[in-house]
Coordinates of N, CA and C and ligand atoms in Angstrom, one line a residue:
M1 N -10.7 -28.4 13.3 CA -11.4 -28.8 11.8 C -10.2 -29.4 11.0
S2 N -10.7 -30.3 10.2 CA -9.6 -30.5 9.6 C -9.3 -30.2 8.7
I3 N -7.9 -30.5 8.6 CA -7.0 -30.4 7.4 C -7.7 -29.8 5.9
A4 N -8.3 -31.0 5.7 CA -9.5 -30.7 4.2 C -10.1 -29.9 4.0
E5 N -10.7 -29.5 5.3 CA -11.2 -28.5 5.7 C -11.0 -27.2 5.5
N6 N -10.2 -27.3 5.9 CA -9.3 -25.8 6.3 C -8.4 -25.1 4.5
I7 N -8.4 -26.3 4.0 CA -7.8 -26.0 2.4 C -9.1 -25.5 1.9
G8 N -10.1 -26.0 2.3 CA -11.3 -25.7 1.2 C -11.9 -24.4 1.6
K9 N -11.5 -23.9 2.7 CA -11.9 -22.5 3.4 C -11.1 -21.8 2.6
I10 N -9.5 -22.0 2.8 CA -8.7 -20.8 2.5 C -9.2 -20.6 1.1
R11 N -8.8 -22.0 0.1 CA -8.9 -21.6 -1.2 C -10.3 -20.8 -1.6
E12 N -11.5 -21.3 -0.8 CA -12.4 -20.2 -1.4 C -12.3 -18.8 -0.8
R13 N -11.5 -18.6 0.1 CA -11.0 -17.2 0.7 C -10.3 -16.5 -0.5
M14 N -9.4 -17.2 -0.7 CA -8.5 -16.6 -2.0 C -9.2 -16.4 -3.2
T15 N -10.3 -17.2 -3.6 CA -11.1 -16.9 -4.5 C -11.6 -15.6 -4.4
Q16 N -12.3 -15.5 -3.4 CA -13.1 -14.2 -3.1 C -12.1 -13.2 -3.0
A17 N -11.2 -13.2 -2.6 CA -10.4 -12.1 -2.5 C -9.8 -11.3 -4.1
A18 N -9.7 -12.6 -4.5 CA -9.0 -12.5 -6.3 C -10.1 -11.4 -6.8
K19 N -11.4 -12.2 -6.9 CA -12.6 -11.8 -7.5 C -12.7 -9.9 -6.9
K20 N -12.7 -9.6 -5.8 CA -12.9 -8.7 -5.1 C -11.9 -7.6 -5.9
A21 N -10.7 -8.2 -6.0 CA -9.5 -6.8 -6.6 C -9.7 -7.0 -8.3
G22 N -10.6 -7.9 -8.8 CA -10.7 -8.1 -10.4 C -9.5 -8.5 -10.8
R23 N -9.3 -9.8 -10.0 CA -7.9 -10.9 -10.5 C -8.6 -12.0 -10.7
D24 N -7.7 -12.7 -11.6 CA -7.8 -14.0 -12.0 C -7.6 -14.9 -10.9
P25 N -8.8 -15.7 -10.1 CA -8.2 -16.7 -9.0 C -7.0 -17.4 -9.4
G26 N -7.0 -18.2 -10.8 CA -5.5 -18.5 -10.8 C -4.4 -18.3 -11.1
S27 N -4.1 -17.0 -10.6 CA -3.4 -16.3 -10.7 C -2.2 -16.2 -9.1
V28 N -3.2 -16.5 -8.5 CA -2.7 -16.9 -7.2 C -2.3 -18.1 -6.6
R29 N -0.8 -18.6 -6.2 CA -1.0 -19.7 -5.3 C -0.8 -19.8 -4.3
L30 N -1.2 -21.3 -4.0 CA -1.2 -21.3 -2.1 C 0.2 -22.3 -1.5
V31 N 0.8 -21.4 -1.1 CA 2.2 -22.1 -0.3 C 1.6 -22.7 0.9
A32 N 1.8 -23.6 1.1 CA 1.1 -24.5 2.5 C 2.6 -24.6 3.3
V33 N 2.3 -23.8 4.2 CA 3.6 -23.7 5.2 C 3.8 -24.8 6.2
S34 N 4.8 -25.4 6.0 CA 4.4 -27.0 6.9 C 5.6 -27.0 7.9
K35 N 6.4 -26.1 8.1 CA 7.3 -26.1 9.2 C 6.7 -26.8 10.6
T36 N 7.6 -27.4 11.2 CA 7.2 -28.0 12.6 C 6.1 -28.9 12.1
K37 N 5.4 -29.2 11.5 CA 4.4 -29.9 11.5 C 4.8 -31.4 10.8
P38 N 4.3 -32.7 11.1 CA 4.7 -34.2 10.6 C 4.9 -34.4 9.1
A39 N 5.4 -35.1 8.6 CA 5.7 -35.5 7.1 C 3.8 -36.2 6.8
A40 N 3.1 -36.7 8.5 CA 1.4 -37.2 7.7 C 0.7 -35.7 7.4
A41 N 1.0 -34.9 8.4 CA 0.0 -33.6 7.5 C 0.2 -33.1 6.3
V42 N 1.8 -33.2 5.9 CA 1.7 -32.8 4.2 C 1.2 -33.8 3.5
A43 N 1.6 -35.0 4.0 CA 0.7 -36.4 3.0 C -0.7 -36.0 2.8
E44 N -1.3 -35.3 3.7 CA -2.8 -35.5 4.3 C -2.9 -34.1 3.1
A45 N -2.1 -33.3 3.0 CA -2.6 -32.0 2.8 C -2.3 -31.9 1.2
F46 N -1.4 -33.3 0.6 CA -1.2 -33.3 -0.6 C -2.1 -34.1 -0.9
G47 N -2.7 -35.4 -0.7 CA -4.0 -35.7 -0.7 C -5.2 -35.3 -0.9
C48 N -5.6 -33.7 -0.6 CA -6.7 -32.8 -1.4 C -6.2 -32.1 -1.9
G49 N -4.7 -32.4 -3.1 CA -4.6 -31.6 -4.0 C -3.7 -30.5 -4.0
Q50 N -3.2 -30.0 -2.5 CA -2.2 -29.4 -2.5 C -0.9 -29.6 -3.0
Q51 N -0.3 -28.7 -3.8 CA 0.7 -29.0 -4.3 C 2.3 -28.4 -4.1
I52 N 2.3 -27.4 -3.5 CA 3.6 -26.6 -2.7 C 3.3 -26.7 -1.4
F53 N 4.6 -27.1 -1.0 CA 4.5 -26.7 0.7 C 6.0 -26.0 0.9
G54 N 5.8 -25.2 1.9 CA 6.8 -24.0 2.4 C 7.2 -24.4 3.6
E55 N 8.9 -24.3 3.9 CA 9.6 -25.1 4.9 C 10.9 -24.1 5.1
N56 N 10.9 -23.6 6.1 CA 11.9 -22.8 6.9 C 13.1 -23.2 7.6
Y57 N 13.4 -24.4 7.5 CA 14.4 -25.4 8.1 C 15.1 -26.3 7.0
V58 N 16.5 -26.5 6.7 CA 17.0 -27.4 5.7 C 17.2 -28.7 6.1
Q59 N 17.3 -28.9 7.5 CA 17.3 -30.3 7.9 C 16.1 -30.7 7.9
E60 N 14.8 -30.1 8.4 CA 13.3 -30.4 8.3 C 13.1 -30.8 6.9
L61 N 13.3 -30.0 6.2 CA 12.9 -29.9 5.2 C 13.1 -31.4 3.9
V62 N 14.9 -31.4 4.5 CA 15.3 -32.9 3.7 C 15.1 -34.2 4.4
A63 N 14.7 -33.9 5.7 CA 14.0 -34.9 6.1 C 12.5 -35.3 5.9
K64 N 12.0 -34.1 6.0 CA 10.3 -34.9 5.3 C 10.4 -35.3 3.7
Q65 N 11.0 -34.6 3.0 CA 11.2 -34.8 1.4 C 11.4 -36.2 1.6
A66 N 12.0 -36.6 1.8 CA 12.9 -37.9 1.9 C 11.4 -39.1 1.9
E67 N 10.6 -38.6 3.0 CA 9.5 -39.6 3.1 C 8.1 -39.4 1.9
L68 N 8.3 -38.2 1.8 CA 7.0 -37.9 0.8 C 7.0 -38.0 -0.6
P69 N 5.8 -38.1 -1.6 CA 6.0 -38.3 -2.8 C 6.6 -37.3 -3.8
K70 N 7.4 -37.8 -4.4 CA 8.0 -36.9 -5.2 C 7.7 -36.1 -6.1
E71 N 5.9 -35.5 -6.1 CA 5.6 -35.0 -7.3 C 5.3 -33.3 -6.2
I72 N 5.6 -33.5 -5.0 CA 5.5 -32.2 -4.4 C 6.5 -31.2 -4.6
S73 N 5.9 -30.6 -4.3 CA 7.2 -29.3 -4.6 C 7.1 -28.5 -3.7
W74 N 9.1 -28.2 -3.3 CA 9.2 -27.5 -2.0 C 9.7 -26.6 -2.2
H75 N 9.2 -25.2 -1.5 CA 9.9 -23.8 -1.4 C 10.4 -23.7 -0.1
F76 N 12.2 -22.8 -0.3 CA 12.2 -22.6 1.1 C 12.1 -21.3 1.2
I77 N 11.6 -20.7 2.6 CA 10.9 -19.7 3.1 C 11.6 -18.7 4.1
G78 N 12.5 -19.6 4.6 CA 13.2 -19.4 5.7 C 14.1 -19.0 5.2
N79 N 15.2 -18.3 6.7 CA 16.7 -17.7 6.6 C 17.6 -18.9 6.2
L80 N 18.6 -18.3 5.5 CA 18.9 -19.7 4.6 C 20.3 -18.9 4.9
Q81 N 21.2 -20.5 5.6 CA 22.8 -19.8 5.6 C 23.6 -20.6 4.3
S82 N 24.7 -19.7 4.1 CA 25.1 -20.2 2.8 C 25.5 -21.5 3.2
N83 N 26.4 -21.8 4.0 CA 27.0 -23.3 4.6 C 26.0 -24.3 4.4
K84 N 24.2 -23.9 4.3 CA 23.8 -25.2 4.2 C 22.9 -25.1 2.8
V85 N 22.9 -24.2 2.3 CA 22.3 -24.0 0.4 C 22.6 -25.6 -0.4
R86 N 23.9 -26.3 -0.3 CA 24.5 -27.8 -0.8 C 23.1 -28.7 -0.6
Q87 N 22.8 -28.8 1.0 CA 22.2 -29.8 1.3 C 20.7 -29.6 0.7
I88 N 20.5 -28.5 -0.1 CA 19.1 -28.5 -0.7 C 19.0 -28.1 -2.1
A89 N 20.5 -28.4 -2.3 CA 20.4 -28.0 -4.1 C 19.9 -28.9 -4.8
G90 N 19.1 -28.7 -5.8 CA 18.0 -29.5 -6.4 C 17.0 -30.0 -5.9
L91 N 16.8 -29.5 -4.8 CA 15.6 -29.9 -4.0 C 14.3 -29.0 -3.9
V92 N 14.4 -28.1 -4.1 CA 13.4 -26.9 -4.0 C 13.2 -26.2 -5.5
Q93 N 12.1 -25.9 -5.4 CA 11.9 -25.4 -6.8 C 11.8 -23.8 -7.0
L94 N 11.7 -23.6 -5.8 CA 11.8 -22.1 -5.4 C 12.4 -21.3 -3.9
I95 N 13.2 -20.7 -4.1 CA 13.7 -20.0 -2.9 C 13.3 -18.7 -2.9
H96 N 12.7 -18.5 -1.8 CA 11.4 -17.0 -1.5 C 13.0 -16.0 -0.5
S97 N 13.8 -16.4 -0.1 CA 14.6 -15.5 0.8 C 15.9 -15.5 0.6
V98 N 16.1 -14.9 -0.4 CA 17.5 -14.3 -0.5 C 18.1 -13.0 -0.2
D99 N 18.5 -12.9 0.0 CA 18.5 -10.9 0.8 C 20.0 -10.7 0.6
R100 N 20.7 -11.4 0.1 CA 22.2 -10.8 0.0 C 23.0 -11.3 -1.1
L101 N 24.2 -11.0 -1.4 CA 24.6 -11.4 -2.7 C 25.6 -12.7 -2.3
S102 N 26.2 -12.6 -1.0 CA 27.0 -13.6 -0.9 C 26.0 -15.1 -1.2
L103 N 24.7 -15.2 -0.4 CA 23.8 -16.2 -0.4 C 23.6 -16.4 -2.0
A104 N 23.1 -15.5 -2.8 CA 23.1 -15.8 -4.2 C 24.3 -17.0 -5.0
R105 N 25.3 -16.3 -4.7 CA 26.5 -17.0 -5.3 C 26.4 -18.0 -4.8
E106 N 26.6 -18.9 -3.4 CA 26.5 -19.5 -3.4 C 25.3 -20.7 -3.8
I107 N 24.2 -20.3 -3.8 CA 23.0 -20.6 -4.8 C 23.5 -21.0 -6.2
D108 N 24.1 -20.1 -6.6 CA 24.5 -20.3 -7.9 C 25.8 -21.5 -8.0
R109 N 26.8 -21.4 -7.2 CA 27.3 -22.5 -7.3 C 26.8 -23.6 -6.9
Q110 N 26.0 -24.1 -6.2 CA 25.6 -25.3 -5.7 C 24.7 -25.5 -7.2
W111 N 24.1 -24.8 -7.5 CA 22.9 -25.2 -8.7 C 23.5 -25.6 -9.6
G112 N 24.7 -24.6 -10.4 CA 25.6 -24.8 -11.5 C 26.1 -26.3 -11.0
T113 N 26.5 -26.8 -9.9 CA 27.5 -27.9 -9.6 C 26.7 -28.9 -10.3
L114 N 25.0 -28.4 -10.5 CA 24.3 -29.9 -11.0 C 23.9 -29.7 -12.5
G115 N 24.2 -28.3 -12.8 CA 24.0 -27.9 -14.4 C 22.3 -27.6 -14.3
K116 N 22.1 -26.8 -13.1 CA 21.0 -26.5 -13.2 C 20.6 -25.1 -13.0
V117 N 19.3 -24.0 -13.2 CA 19.3 -22.7 -13.0 C 18.0 -22.9 -11.6
C118 N 18.2 -21.9 -10.4 CA 17.5 -22.1 -9.5 C 16.7 -20.7 -9.6
D119 N 15.3 -20.8 -9.6 CA 14.3 -19.7 -9.2 C 14.8 -19.4 -8.1
I120 N 14.5 -17.9 -8.3 CA 14.7 -17.4 -6.7 C 13.4 -16.1 -6.5
L121 N 13.2 -15.5 -5.6 CA 12.9 -14.3 -5.1 C 14.0 -13.6 -4.4
V122 N 13.8 -12.0 -4.2 CA 14.5 -11.3 -3.7 C 13.6 -10.7 -2.3
Q123 N 14.1 -11.3 -1.0 CA 13.5 -10.7 0.2 C 13.6 -9.2 0.7
V124 N 12.7 -8.7 0.5 CA 12.8 -7.0 1.2 C 12.1 -7.0 2.3
N125 N 13.0 -6.2 3.2 CA 12.6 -5.9 4.7 C 12.0 -4.3 4.3
I126 N 10.7 -4.3 3.8 CA 9.9 -3.2 3.6 C 10.0 -2.1 4.8
S127 N 9.6 -2.9 6.4 CA 9.7 -2.4 7.1 C 10.6 -2.2 8.2
R128 N 11.8 -2.4 7.1 CA 13.2 -2.0 8.0 C 13.4 -2.5 9.8
E129 N 12.5 -3.3 10.0 CA 12.4 -4.0 11.1 C 13.9 -4.9 11.4
E130 N 14.8 -4.6 12.5 CA 16.3 -5.2 12.8 C 16.3 -6.9 12.8
T131 N 15.2 -7.6 13.4 CA 14.8 -8.9 13.3 C 14.4 -9.7 12.2
K132 N 14.1 -8.6 11.1 CA 13.7 -9.7 10.0 C 14.7 -9.4 8.7
G133 N 14.6 -10.9 8.1 CA 15.7 -10.9 7.0 C 15.2 -9.3 5.5
G134 N 16.3 -9.5 4.8 CA 15.8 -9.1 4.2 C 16.7 -7.8 3.4
T135 N 16.5 -7.4 2.2 CA 17.4 -6.4 1.9 C 17.0 -5.3 2.0
S136 N 17.3 -4.1 1.9 CA 16.3 -2.5 1.9 C 15.9 -2.5 0.6
S137 N 14.8 -1.6 0.7 CA 14.3 -1.1 -0.7 C 15.3 0.2 -1.5
G138 N 16.3 0.6 -0.7 CA 17.5 1.3 -1.5 C 18.6 0.4 -2.0
E139 N 18.6 -0.6 -1.1 CA 19.7 -1.9 -1.9 C 19.3 -2.5 -3.1
L140 N 17.8 -2.7 -3.3 CA 17.2 -3.7 -3.8 C 17.8 -3.7 -5.4
L141 N 17.9 -2.5 -6.0 CA 18.2 -2.5 -7.4 C 19.7 -2.8 -7.6
G142 N 20.5 -2.3 -6.5 CA 21.6 -2.8 -6.6 C 22.3 -4.2 -6.9
L143 N 21.4 -4.9 -6.1 CA 21.7 -6.2 -5.5 C 21.2 -6.9 -6.7
L144 N 19.9 -6.3 -7.3 CA 19.4 -7.5 -8.4 C 20.7 -6.9 -10.1
G145 N 20.9 -6.1 -9.6 CA 22.0 -5.8 -10.8 C 23.1 -6.9 -10.8
E146 N 23.4 -7.1 -9.6 CA 24.9 -8.4 -9.4 C 24.0 -9.9 -9.7
V147 N 23.3 -9.6 -9.0 CA 22.6 -11.4 -8.7 C 22.0 -11.5 -10.1
A148 N 21.8 -10.8 -11.1 CA 21.1 -10.8 -12.6 C 22.3 -11.6 -13.5
Q149 N 24.0 -11.1 -12.9 CA 25.1 -11.8 -13.5 C 25.2 -13.4 -13.6
L150 N 24.6 -14.1 -12.3 CA 24.8 -15.2 -12.0 C 23.9 -16.1 -12.8
P151 N 24.7 -17.0 -13.8 CA 23.9 -17.9 -14.7 C 23.1 -19.0 -14.4
H152 N 23.6 -19.7 -13.0 CA 22.6 -20.4 -12.1 C 20.9 -20.1 -11.5
L153 N 21.2 -19.0 -11.4 CA 19.8 -18.4 -10.8 C 19.4 -17.8 -11.3
R154 N 17.9 -17.5 -11.4 CA 17.1 -16.5 -12.2 C 15.9 -16.3 -11.2
V155 N 16.0 -14.5 -10.7 CA 14.9 -13.7 -9.9 C 13.9 -13.5 -11.2
V156 N 12.8 -14.2 -10.1 CA 11.2 -14.3 -10.8 C 10.7 -13.5 -9.9
G157 N 11.1 -12.4 -8.8 CA 10.1 -12.1 -8.4 C 10.7 -11.4 -7.1
L158 N 9.6 -10.8 -6.2 CA 10.0 -10.6 -4.6 C 9.1 -11.2 -3.5
M159 N 9.7 -10.7 -2.1 CA 9.0 -11.2 -1.0 C 9.1 -10.4 0.0
T160 N 8.3 -10.3 0.9 CA 8.2 -9.6 2.2 C 7.7 -10.1 3.1
M161 N 8.3 -9.8 4.4 CA 7.1 -10.1 5.7 C 7.4 -8.9 6.6
P162 N 5.8 -8.5 6.4 CA 5.8 -7.4 7.5 C 5.7 -7.2 8.5
P163 N 5.7 -6.2 9.4 CA 5.5 -6.7 10.7 C 4.3 -7.3 11.3
F164 N 4.1 -7.8 12.2 CA 3.0 -8.5 12.8 C 1.9 -7.4 13.5
F165 N 0.7 -7.5 13.0 CA -0.1 -6.9 13.4 C -1.5 -7.8 13.7
D166 N -2.4 -7.3 14.5 CA -3.4 -7.8 14.9 C -5.0 -7.9 14.0
D167 N -4.5 -6.8 13.6 CA -5.3 -5.9 12.5 C -5.1 -6.5 10.8
P168 N -5.9 -7.6 10.1 CA -5.0 -7.9 8.7 C -4.9 -6.4 7.9
E169 N -5.8 -5.4 8.3 CA -5.4 -4.2 7.5 C -3.9 -3.6 8.0
G170 N -3.5 -4.0 9.1 CA -2.2 -3.2 8.9 C -1.1 -3.6 8.1
A171 N -1.0 -4.6 7.6 CA -0.3 -4.9 6.6 C -0.1 -4.5 5.3
R172 N -1.3 -4.1 4.8 CA -1.7 -3.4 3.7 C -0.4 -2.8 3.0
P173 N -0.4 -1.3 3.7 CA 0.9 -0.8 3.1 C 2.0 -1.5 2.8
Y174 N 2.2 -2.2 3.5 CA 3.7 -3.1 3.0 C 3.7 -4.0 2.1
F175 N 2.4 -5.0 2.0 CA 2.0 -5.4 0.4 C 2.1 -4.4 -0.9
R176 N 1.4 -2.8 -0.4 CA 1.4 -2.0 -1.7 C 2.6 -1.5 -2.1
A177 N 3.9 -1.4 -0.8 CA 4.9 -1.1 -1.2 C 6.1 -1.9 -1.9
L178 N 5.5 -3.5 -1.6 CA 6.2 -4.3 -2.3 C 5.8 -4.6 -3.5
R179 N 4.5 -4.0 -4.2 CA 3.9 -4.2 -5.4 C 4.5 -2.9 -6.4
A180 N 4.4 -1.8 -5.6 CA 5.3 -0.9 -6.2 C 6.8 -0.5 -6.2
L181 N 7.3 -1.1 -5.6 CA 8.8 -2.0 -5.6 C 9.0 -2.9 -7.2
S182 N 8.4 -3.8 -7.2 CA 8.4 -4.8 -7.9 C 7.9 -4.0 -9.7
L183 N 7.2 -2.8 -9.7 CA 6.8 -2.1 -10.8 C 8.0 -1.4 -10.9
E184 N 8.7 -0.8 -10.1 CA 10.6 -0.2 -10.5 C 11.1 -1.2 -10.9
V185 N 11.2 -2.1 -10.3 CA 12.7 -3.1 -11.1 C 12.2 -3.3 -12.5
E186 N 10.4 -3.7 -12.6 CA 10.0 -3.8 -14.0 C 10.7 -3.0 -14.8
Q187 N 10.7 -1.4 -14.6 CA 10.9 -0.3 -15.2 C 12.5 -0.1 -15.2
A188 N 13.0 -1.1 -14.7 CA 14.2 -0.8 -14.6 C 15.1 -1.6 -15.8
G189 N 14.1 -2.2 -16.1 CA 14.7 -3.1 -17.3 C 15.8 -3.8 -17.2
I190 N 16.4 -4.7 -15.9 CA 17.5 -5.6 -15.8 C 17.4 -7.0 -16.2
P191 N 18.4 -7.0 -17.9 CA 18.4 -8.2 -18.2 C 18.1 -9.4 -17.4
G192 N 17.5 -10.6 -17.6 CA 17.3 -11.6 -16.9 C 16.7 -11.8 -15.5
V193 N 15.8 -10.2 -15.3 CA 15.5 -10.5 -14.3 C 13.9 -10.3 -14.4
E194 N 13.1 -11.1 -13.8 CA 11.2 -10.9 -14.0 C 10.8 -10.8 -12.9
M195 N 9.6 -10.0 -12.7 CA 8.9 -9.7 -11.8 C 7.6 -10.2 -11.8
R196 N 7.5 -11.7 -12.0 CA 6.2 -12.4 -12.3 C 5.4 -12.5 -10.7
E197 N 6.4 -13.0 -10.2 CA 5.9 -13.5 -8.6 C 6.3 -12.4 -7.7
L198 N 5.1 -12.3 -6.9 CA 5.1 -11.4 -5.8 C 4.5 -12.6 -4.2
S199 N 5.5 -12.9 -3.6 CA 5.3 -13.5 -1.8 C 4.7 -13.1 -0.9
M200 N 3.8 -12.9 -0.7 CA 2.9 -11.9 0.4 C 1.8 -12.4 1.0
G201 N 1.8 -12.1 2.1 CA 0.1 -13.0 3.1 C 0.6 -13.9 3.9
M202 N 0.3 -13.9 4.8 CA 0.3 -15.3 5.7 C -1.4 -15.6 6.5
S203 N -1.4 -16.0 7.5 CA -2.6 -16.9 7.6 C -3.5 -15.6 8.1
G204 N -2.7 -14.5 8.9 CA -3.9 -13.5 9.2 C -4.2 -12.6 8.3
D205 N -3.4 -12.6 7.4 CA -3.6 -11.5 6.1 C -3.7 -11.4 4.7
F206 N -3.3 -12.8 4.3 CA -3.3 -13.1 2.9 C -4.8 -12.8 2.0
E207 N -5.6 -12.5 2.6 CA -6.8 -11.7 1.9 C -6.7 -10.1 1.2
A208 N -5.9 -9.4 2.3 CA -5.5 -7.9 2.0 C -4.2 -8.0 0.7
A209 N -3.3 -9.3 1.0 CA -1.9 -9.2 -0.1 C -2.6 -9.9 -1.3
I210 N -3.7 -10.7 -1.4 CA -4.1 -10.7 -2.5 C -4.3 -9.9 -3.1
E211 N -5.5 -8.9 -2.4 CA -5.9 -7.4 -2.9 C -5.1 -6.8 -3.5
E212 N -4.0 -6.6 -3.2 CA -2.5 -6.0 -3.3 C -1.8 -6.7 -4.3
G213 N -1.9 -7.5 -4.9 CA -1.3 -8.5 -6.3 C -0.3 -9.5 -5.2
A214 N -0.4 -10.2 -4.8 CA 0.0 -11.5 -4.3 C -0.3 -12.7 -5.6
T215 N 0.8 -12.8 -5.8 CA 0.8 -14.4 -6.2 C 1.1 -15.6 -6.1
L216 N 1.6 -15.6 -4.5 CA 2.1 -16.2 -3.7 C 1.9 -16.3 -2.7
V217 N 0.9 -16.9 -1.6 CA 0.7 -16.5 -0.2 C 1.2 -17.9 0.5
R218 N 1.4 -17.4 1.7 CA 2.5 -18.4 2.3 C 1.9 -18.5 3.6
V219 N 1.1 -19.8 3.9 CA -0.4 -19.7 4.9 C 0.1 -21.2 5.8
G220 N 0.1 -20.9 7.0 CA 0.7 -22.4 8.1 C -0.2 -22.4 8.8
S221 N -0.4 -21.6 10.1 CA -1.7 -22.0 11.1 C -3.0 -22.0 10.7
A222 N -3.3 -21.2 9.5 CA -4.8 -21.4 9.1 C -5.1 -22.9 8.2
L223 N -3.9 -23.3 7.9 CA -4.2 -24.4 7.3 C -3.7 -25.7 8.0
F224 N -2.7 -25.8 8.9 CA -2.4 -27.4 9.6 C -2.5 -26.9 11.1
G225 N -3.4 -25.7 11.2 CA -3.1 -25.7 13.2 C -2.4 -24.7 13.6
E226 N -2.3 -24.5 15.0 CA -1.3 -23.4 15.6 C -0.1 -24.1 15.5
R227 N 1.2 -24.0 15.6 CA 2.6 -24.3 16.2 C 3.3 -24.4 17.2
E228 N 3.6 -25.4 17.8 CA 4.2 -25.1 18.8 C 5.2 -24.2 18.7
Y229 N 6.3 -23.6 19.5 CA 7.2 -23.3 19.4 C 8.8 -24.0 18.8
H230 N 9.5 -23.8 18.2 CA 10.4 -24.6 17.3 C 11.8 -24.0 17.9
Ligands
PLP301 C1 5.9 -19.4 9.3 C2 5.9 -18.7 8.4 C3 5.0 -18.3 7.3 C4 3.7 -18.8 7.8 O1 2.8 -18.3 9.1 P1 1.7 -18.3 9.5 O2 1.2 -17.1 10.0 O3 1.5 -19.6 10.1 O4 0.6 -18.6 8.3 C5 5.0 -17.6 6.4 N1 6.0 -16.8 5.7 C6 7.2 -17.4 6.6 C7 8.8 -16.6 6.2 C8 7.2 -18.2 7.6 O5 8.2 -18.1 8.5

């Protein structure tokens, strides 16, 4: 199937999931995860009206961005090393994967150099899998309290990557837990911390994520086809 057909199908499924949950379909945005895929594939999806693209690797993001229209909005969704932040400063609209103070400080420093503010999500490792990035639920409020002090960075929500399940329902409890955490954060009322975004759900489970409150779903293989290993 073509990228255009895949996007059409995914958008339709997103709309249905939102309606099923009694949500406004316009409250959920699709992040097209283009890691390992060529710039031509991104251009094709952009031609179909897709606005936001998610990338996991700094060099790949920088290379693709240079070839593509300036109107594209780029999100960084992968593990981010502090020493690479400088390369993407000012180039991405949202970083989904901030999970430690040292990284937040470096983002603050680099965006500060540009006189700009970077929107970020804090990644939470709800399942506590050792192989996954993310702060623990227990450490979240403490981390947010520190990050909120940084002037060139604005927390706008949370992100999670649940464990892999064959059954899309398997991830649902983790989605529900992330939403519950975001409500706790809201109640804590930390100045400068907003909880308007929940980044959760991928190709295999984005409908369950939308039913549980996702505002950003990160979809790669269902849109661009299976990836070769990177
Ligand atoms: C690769 C990736 C995705 C997309 O995964 P698919 O299963 O291909 O949809 C989403 N989020 C993150 C953080 C990823 O690394």
